[in-house]
Short mmCIF file of C-alpha atoms in Angstrom, two decimals:
data_model
loop_
_atom_site.label_atom_id
_atom_site.label_comp_id
_atom_site.label_asym_id
_atom_site.label_seq_id
_atom_site.Cartn_x
_atom_site.Cartn_y
_atom_site.Cartn_z
CA MET S 1 -8.52 -11.46 53.87
CA PRO S 2 -12.24 -10.26 53.94
CA ALA S 3 -14.93 -13.27 53.34
CA VAL S 4 -16.56 -13.40 49.40
CA THR S 5 -20.42 -13.35 50.25
CA HIS S 6 -23.17 -14.49 48.32
CA ARG S 7 -24.19 -10.91 47.34
CA THR S 8 -20.32 -10.21 46.42
CA PHE S 9 -20.45 -12.96 44.29
CA LEU S 10 -23.57 -12.56 42.20
CA SER S 11 -22.25 -8.61 41.88
CA ALA S 12 -19.21 -10.07 40.13
CA LEU S 13 -20.71 -12.38 37.99
CA THR S 14 -23.05 -9.44 37.02
CA VAL S 15 -20.12 -7.63 35.93
CA LEU S 16 -18.49 -10.35 34.31
CA SER S 17 -21.60 -10.93 31.97
CA ALA S 18 -22.48 -7.40 31.48
CA ALA S 19 -18.46 -7.01 29.88
CA LEU S 20 -19.02 -10.48 27.96
CA LEU S 21 -22.19 -9.12 26.83
CA LEU S 22 -20.31 -5.85 25.91
CA SER S 23 -17.51 -7.67 24.31
CA THR S 24 -20.10 -10.02 21.98
CA SER S 25 -21.87 -6.57 20.64
CA ALA S 26 -18.41 -5.16 20.04
CA ARG S 27 -17.50 -7.83 17.52
CA ALA S 28 -20.82 -8.50 16.25
CA ALA S 29 -21.06 -4.23 15.41
CA THR S 30 -18.81 -4.93 12.12
CA THR S 31 -19.97 -4.41 8.33
CA PRO S 32 -18.21 -6.21 5.81
CA ALA S 33 -16.98 -4.30 2.96
CA THR S 34 -19.42 -5.42 0.50
CA ALA S 35 -22.07 -4.37 2.90
CA VAL S 36 -20.85 -0.50 3.39
CA PRO S 37 -23.97 1.58 1.78
CA ALA S 38 -23.59 3.19 -1.22
CA SER S 39 -24.25 6.47 0.78
CA CYS S 40 -20.82 6.09 2.49
CA GLY S 41 -19.12 5.63 -1.19
CA VAL S 42 -20.55 8.97 -2.16
CA THR S 43 -18.93 10.42 0.91
CA LEU S 44 -15.82 8.92 0.42
CA ASP S 45 -15.57 10.06 -2.83
CA GLN S 46 -16.67 14.08 -1.50
CA LYS S 47 -14.58 13.90 1.18
CA ALA S 48 -11.25 11.36 0.91
CA TRP S 49 -10.70 11.00 -2.56
CA MET S 50 -11.62 7.55 -2.32
CA PHE S 51 -13.83 5.50 -4.47
CA GLN S 52 -16.18 2.39 -3.49
CA GLY S 53 -15.87 -0.26 -6.28
CA GLU S 54 -17.57 -3.55 -6.67
CA GLN S 55 -17.16 -6.76 -4.54
CA GLY S 56 -15.68 -5.01 -1.55
CA PHE S 57 -13.12 -3.34 -3.64
CA TYR S 58 -11.89 0.33 -3.11
CA TYR S 59 -9.63 2.59 -4.54
CA TYR S 60 -7.74 5.58 -4.02
CA GLY S 61 -7.85 8.65 -6.47
CA ASP S 62 -4.34 8.34 -7.82
CA GLU S 63 -5.04 4.72 -8.93
CA LEU S 64 -7.93 6.12 -11.35
CA SER S 65 -6.18 9.50 -12.13
CA GLY S 66 -4.64 8.77 -15.37
CA ARG S 67 -1.10 9.33 -13.80
CA TRP S 68 2.01 7.70 -12.83
CA MET S 69 4.62 9.41 -10.52
CA ASN S 70 2.38 12.13 -10.64
CA ARG S 71 2.49 12.85 -14.34
CA PRO S 72 0.24 11.76 -17.11
CA TRP S 73 1.13 8.33 -18.37
CA ASN S 74 2.69 9.46 -21.59
CA GLU S 75 4.51 12.41 -20.05
CA ALA S 76 5.87 10.00 -17.54
CA ARG S 77 6.95 7.27 -19.72
CA ALA S 78 8.80 9.89 -21.75
CA ALA S 79 10.63 11.39 -18.62
CA PHE S 80 11.26 8.20 -16.68
CA VAL S 81 13.09 6.11 -19.46
CA PRO S 82 16.01 8.44 -20.08
CA ALA S 83 16.18 9.26 -16.62
CA ALA S 84 16.50 5.52 -15.63
CA VAL S 85 19.04 4.87 -18.05
CA THR S 86 21.38 8.12 -16.84
CA LEU S 87 20.87 6.27 -13.51
CA ALA S 88 21.99 2.68 -14.59
CA ALA S 89 25.01 4.38 -16.34
CA ALA S 90 26.12 5.93 -13.24
CA LEU S 91 25.38 2.49 -11.23
CA LYS S 92 27.60 0.76 -13.96
CA THR S 93 30.68 2.79 -13.21
CA HIS S 94 30.53 1.16 -9.75
CA GLY S 95 30.12 -2.37 -10.62
CA VAL S 96 26.16 -2.32 -10.10
CA THR S 97 23.53 -3.50 -12.55
CA LEU S 98 20.15 -1.77 -12.35
CA VAL S 99 17.13 -4.08 -12.52
CA LEU S 100 13.58 -2.33 -12.58
CA ALA S 101 10.32 -3.73 -11.46
CA PRO S 102 7.45 -1.00 -11.94
CA VAL S 103 4.60 -1.82 -10.05
CA PRO S 104 1.27 -1.45 -11.46
CA PRO S 105 -1.62 0.00 -9.26
CA ARG S 106 -4.21 -2.46 -8.54
CA SER S 107 -6.89 -0.65 -10.99
CA PHE S 108 -4.47 -1.65 -13.94
CA ALA S 109 -5.00 -5.29 -13.04
CA GLN S 110 -8.44 -5.80 -10.95
CA PRO S 111 -10.74 -2.92 -12.40
CA HIS S 112 -13.68 -3.97 -9.99
CA LEU S 113 -15.19 -0.39 -10.88
CA ASN S 114 -18.36 0.82 -10.05
CA LEU S 115 -19.29 2.28 -13.49
CA GLN S 116 -22.36 4.42 -11.60
CA ASN S 117 -19.30 6.74 -10.20
CA PRO S 118 -18.10 9.27 -12.95
CA THR S 119 -14.08 9.09 -11.58
CA GLN S 120 -14.55 5.03 -12.07
CA LYS S 121 -16.30 5.18 -15.36
CA ALA S 122 -13.82 7.59 -16.96
CA PHE S 123 -11.06 5.22 -15.94
CA ASP S 124 -9.35 4.27 -19.25
CA LEU S 125 -8.04 0.39 -18.81
CA PRO S 126 -6.92 -0.44 -21.92
CA GLY S 127 -4.96 2.82 -21.90
CA ALA S 128 -3.56 2.07 -18.20
CA GLN S 129 -2.38 -1.54 -19.40
CA GLY S 130 -0.89 0.25 -22.61
CA PHE S 131 0.96 2.68 -20.84
CA TYR S 132 2.59 -0.06 -18.35
CA ARG S 133 3.52 -2.56 -21.25
CA ALA S 134 4.59 0.23 -23.47
CA LEU S 135 6.74 1.47 -20.30
CA VAL S 136 8.46 -2.20 -19.79
CA SER S 137 9.07 -2.46 -23.53
CA ASP S 138 11.06 0.91 -23.69
CA LEU S 139 12.97 0.11 -20.91
CA ARG S 140 13.98 -3.20 -22.26
CA ALA S 141 14.59 -1.65 -25.80
CA ALA S 142 17.19 0.88 -23.96
CA GLY S 143 19.12 -2.11 -22.44
CA LEU S 144 17.78 -2.11 -18.89
CA PRO S 145 16.81 -5.14 -17.61
CA THR S 146 12.74 -5.04 -16.32
CA ALA S 147 10.40 -7.04 -14.90
CA ASP S 148 6.90 -7.16 -16.13
CA LEU S 149 4.66 -7.42 -12.91
CA LEU S 150 1.43 -6.70 -15.02
CA ALA S 151 1.41 -10.19 -16.45
CA PRO S 152 1.82 -12.11 -12.76
CA ALA S 153 -0.88 -9.82 -11.13
CA LEU S 154 -3.22 -10.60 -14.29
CA ALA S 155 -2.73 -14.26 -13.50
CA GLN S 156 -3.21 -14.19 -9.94
CA GLY S 157 -6.61 -12.31 -10.34
CA ASP S 158 -8.05 -11.12 -7.09
CA ALA S 159 -5.87 -13.23 -4.92
CA GLY S 160 -2.84 -11.21 -5.77
CA VAL S 161 -4.07 -7.79 -4.23
CA PHE S 162 -5.89 -6.59 -1.17
CA ARG S 163 -9.37 -5.18 -1.81
CA GLN S 164 -8.95 -2.32 0.74
CA ASP S 165 -5.64 -0.79 0.12
CA ILE S 166 -3.17 -0.87 -2.55
CA HIS S 167 -0.55 -3.47 -1.72
CA TRP S 168 -0.34 -6.96 -2.65
CA THR S 169 -1.01 -10.03 -0.79
CA PRO S 170 1.89 -12.49 -0.13
CA GLU S 171 0.59 -14.41 -2.95
CA GLY S 172 1.00 -11.63 -5.23
CA ALA S 173 4.42 -10.49 -3.99
CA GLN S 174 5.77 -13.86 -4.67
CA ALA S 175 4.56 -13.75 -7.93
CA ALA S 176 6.11 -10.60 -8.40
CA ALA S 177 9.31 -11.69 -6.81
CA ARG S 178 9.40 -14.66 -9.26
CA ALA S 179 9.07 -11.97 -12.21
CA THR S 180 11.95 -10.00 -10.93
CA ALA S 181 14.29 -13.26 -10.53
CA ASP S 182 13.61 -13.74 -13.92
CA ALA S 183 14.80 -10.44 -14.92
CA VAL S 184 17.80 -10.57 -12.84
CA ARG S 185 18.75 -14.02 -14.32
CA ALA S 186 18.10 -12.31 -17.76
CA ALA S 187 20.60 -9.58 -17.00
CA GLY S 188 23.45 -12.38 -16.59
CA GLN S 189 22.88 -12.98 -12.66
CA LYS S 190 23.17 -16.59 -11.62
CA ALA S 191 21.28 -17.87 -9.02
CA GLY S 192 22.87 -18.72 -5.49
CA SER S 193 24.09 -22.16 -4.96
CA ALA S 194 21.37 -22.37 -2.18
CA PRO S 195 17.74 -21.46 -3.36
CA PHE S 196 15.14 -20.35 -1.24
CA VAL S 197 11.78 -21.39 -0.42
CA SER S 198 8.51 -19.89 0.76
CA LEU S 199 6.67 -22.04 3.52
CA ARG S 200 3.34 -20.72 4.61
CA ALA S 201 4.01 -19.71 8.42
CA GLY S 202 0.72 -18.52 9.86
CA THR S 203 -1.95 -15.53 9.20
CA LEU S 204 -1.66 -11.86 9.47
CA THR S 205 -4.51 -9.25 10.14
CA ARG S 206 -3.86 -6.07 7.99
CA GLN S 207 -4.32 -3.44 10.42
CA VAL S 208 -6.28 -0.41 10.18
CA GLN S 209 -3.76 2.30 10.10
CA ASP S 210 -2.20 0.06 7.02
CA GLN S 211 -5.44 0.62 5.61
CA PRO S 212 -6.43 4.29 5.54
CA VAL S 213 -9.86 3.61 3.75
CA LEU S 214 -11.24 1.43 6.53
CA GLY S 215 -10.33 4.48 8.92
CA GLN S 216 -12.06 6.74 6.55
CA ILE S 217 -15.10 4.78 6.75
CA GLN S 218 -15.15 4.83 10.59
CA THR S 219 -14.26 8.32 10.88
CA LEU S 220 -16.93 9.91 8.02
CA CYS S 221 -19.61 6.95 8.16
CA GLY S 222 -19.47 5.56 11.71
CA LEU S 223 -18.99 1.80 10.12
CA THR S 224 -16.31 -0.26 11.51
CA VAL S 225 -14.88 -2.59 8.55
CA PRO S 226 -13.13 -5.89 10.02
CA PRO S 227 -9.12 -5.55 8.53
CA LYS S 228 -8.05 -8.32 6.14
CA ARG S 229 -6.60 -11.57 7.62
CA THR S 230 -4.34 -13.55 4.93
CA ALA S 231 -2.00 -16.20 5.18
CA THR S 232 1.72 -15.14 5.77
CA THR S 233 4.93 -16.86 4.26
CA ARG S 234 8.48 -16.88 5.32
CA ARG S 235 11.38 -17.32 3.45
CA CYS S 236 14.28 -19.74 4.45
CA ARG S 237 17.28 -21.61 3.11
CA PRO S 238 16.41 -25.46 2.69
CA ARG S 239 18.91 -27.61 3.94
CA ARG S 240 18.38 -29.60 0.34
CA SER S 241 17.00 -28.83 -2.74
CA TRP S 242 13.22 -28.47 -2.12
CA PRO S 243 10.50 -27.64 -4.55
CA GLU S 244 8.90 -24.38 -3.43
CA ARG S 245 5.70 -25.44 -1.72
CA ALA S 246 3.08 -23.74 0.57
CA THR S 247 1.82 -26.16 3.45
CA SER S 248 -1.34 -25.22 5.89
CA GLU S 249 1.05 -27.31 8.60
CA PRO S 250 2.99 -25.24 11.24
CA VAL S 251 6.46 -24.60 10.16
CA LYS S 252 9.15 -23.54 12.00
CA VAL S 253 10.97 -21.04 10.46
CA PRO S 254 13.26 -18.88 12.35
CA SER S 255 13.90 -15.22 11.21
CA ALA S 256 17.63 -14.01 10.08
CA GLY S 257 20.52 -13.68 12.23
CA ARG S 258 22.30 -10.90 13.25
CA SER S 259 24.46 -11.05 10.19
CA GLY S 260 21.11 -10.64 8.14
CA ARG S 261 21.75 -13.84 6.41
CA SER S 262 18.63 -16.41 6.45
CA ARG S 263 18.98 -19.31 8.27
CA PRO S 264 18.13 -23.25 7.35
CA CYS S 265 14.55 -24.16 7.06
CA ARG S 266 13.17 -26.72 10.21
CA SER S 267 10.08 -28.44 9.23
#
């Protein structure tokens, strides 16, 4: 084994120091979503059909298009309701009850829009919310159990949605699940004997590939926006009846077994 000389040690220390400096520089060379310049927003608009809103929110073109399921709102509503009735009737012959939970776009609930941008300024928020409420009303009038997810989205506020992509946060998803459960119960389905609880189980980092707007900001503007970190939750079946709770303490929540059934909670 060759001897480690003083010069070798210094060379290794220099390389390590350089690596640490590069690593520190790489971490420092990020741009908060709220600090992306307006010029980059213009580029996103022109080349990616993405829009820079206010307070770090970014929207996709289809969220601001006045369309749902690739049709104008009123046309989509007129076509969707009878199609859903037909589907529900077909499922009913097999003993299946259809419960619907239309998901409103983020722009319907939390429109942090930049009114200097023509596309964002033209977005009709009252029309969007009116369309959604009318859709839910029509589906219910047609006898279809339907969850209203706009109400919990409005109640959740900014905490219910991610700012840089179309998905709902775990908190928003839980609120939507509660509304859907209410619709299921209203359809005459009874809750199971072992209710589920949601426990905070760590943190999650949204990956760039899951947030296309971050990839476009990097490609088109040369800026690296750090992905969103958020609390994660796991669902489990309590050994006894617990009230729903969230905790910042570490909780051991096993994943579902091979049977697909959830295992009991362990604290």
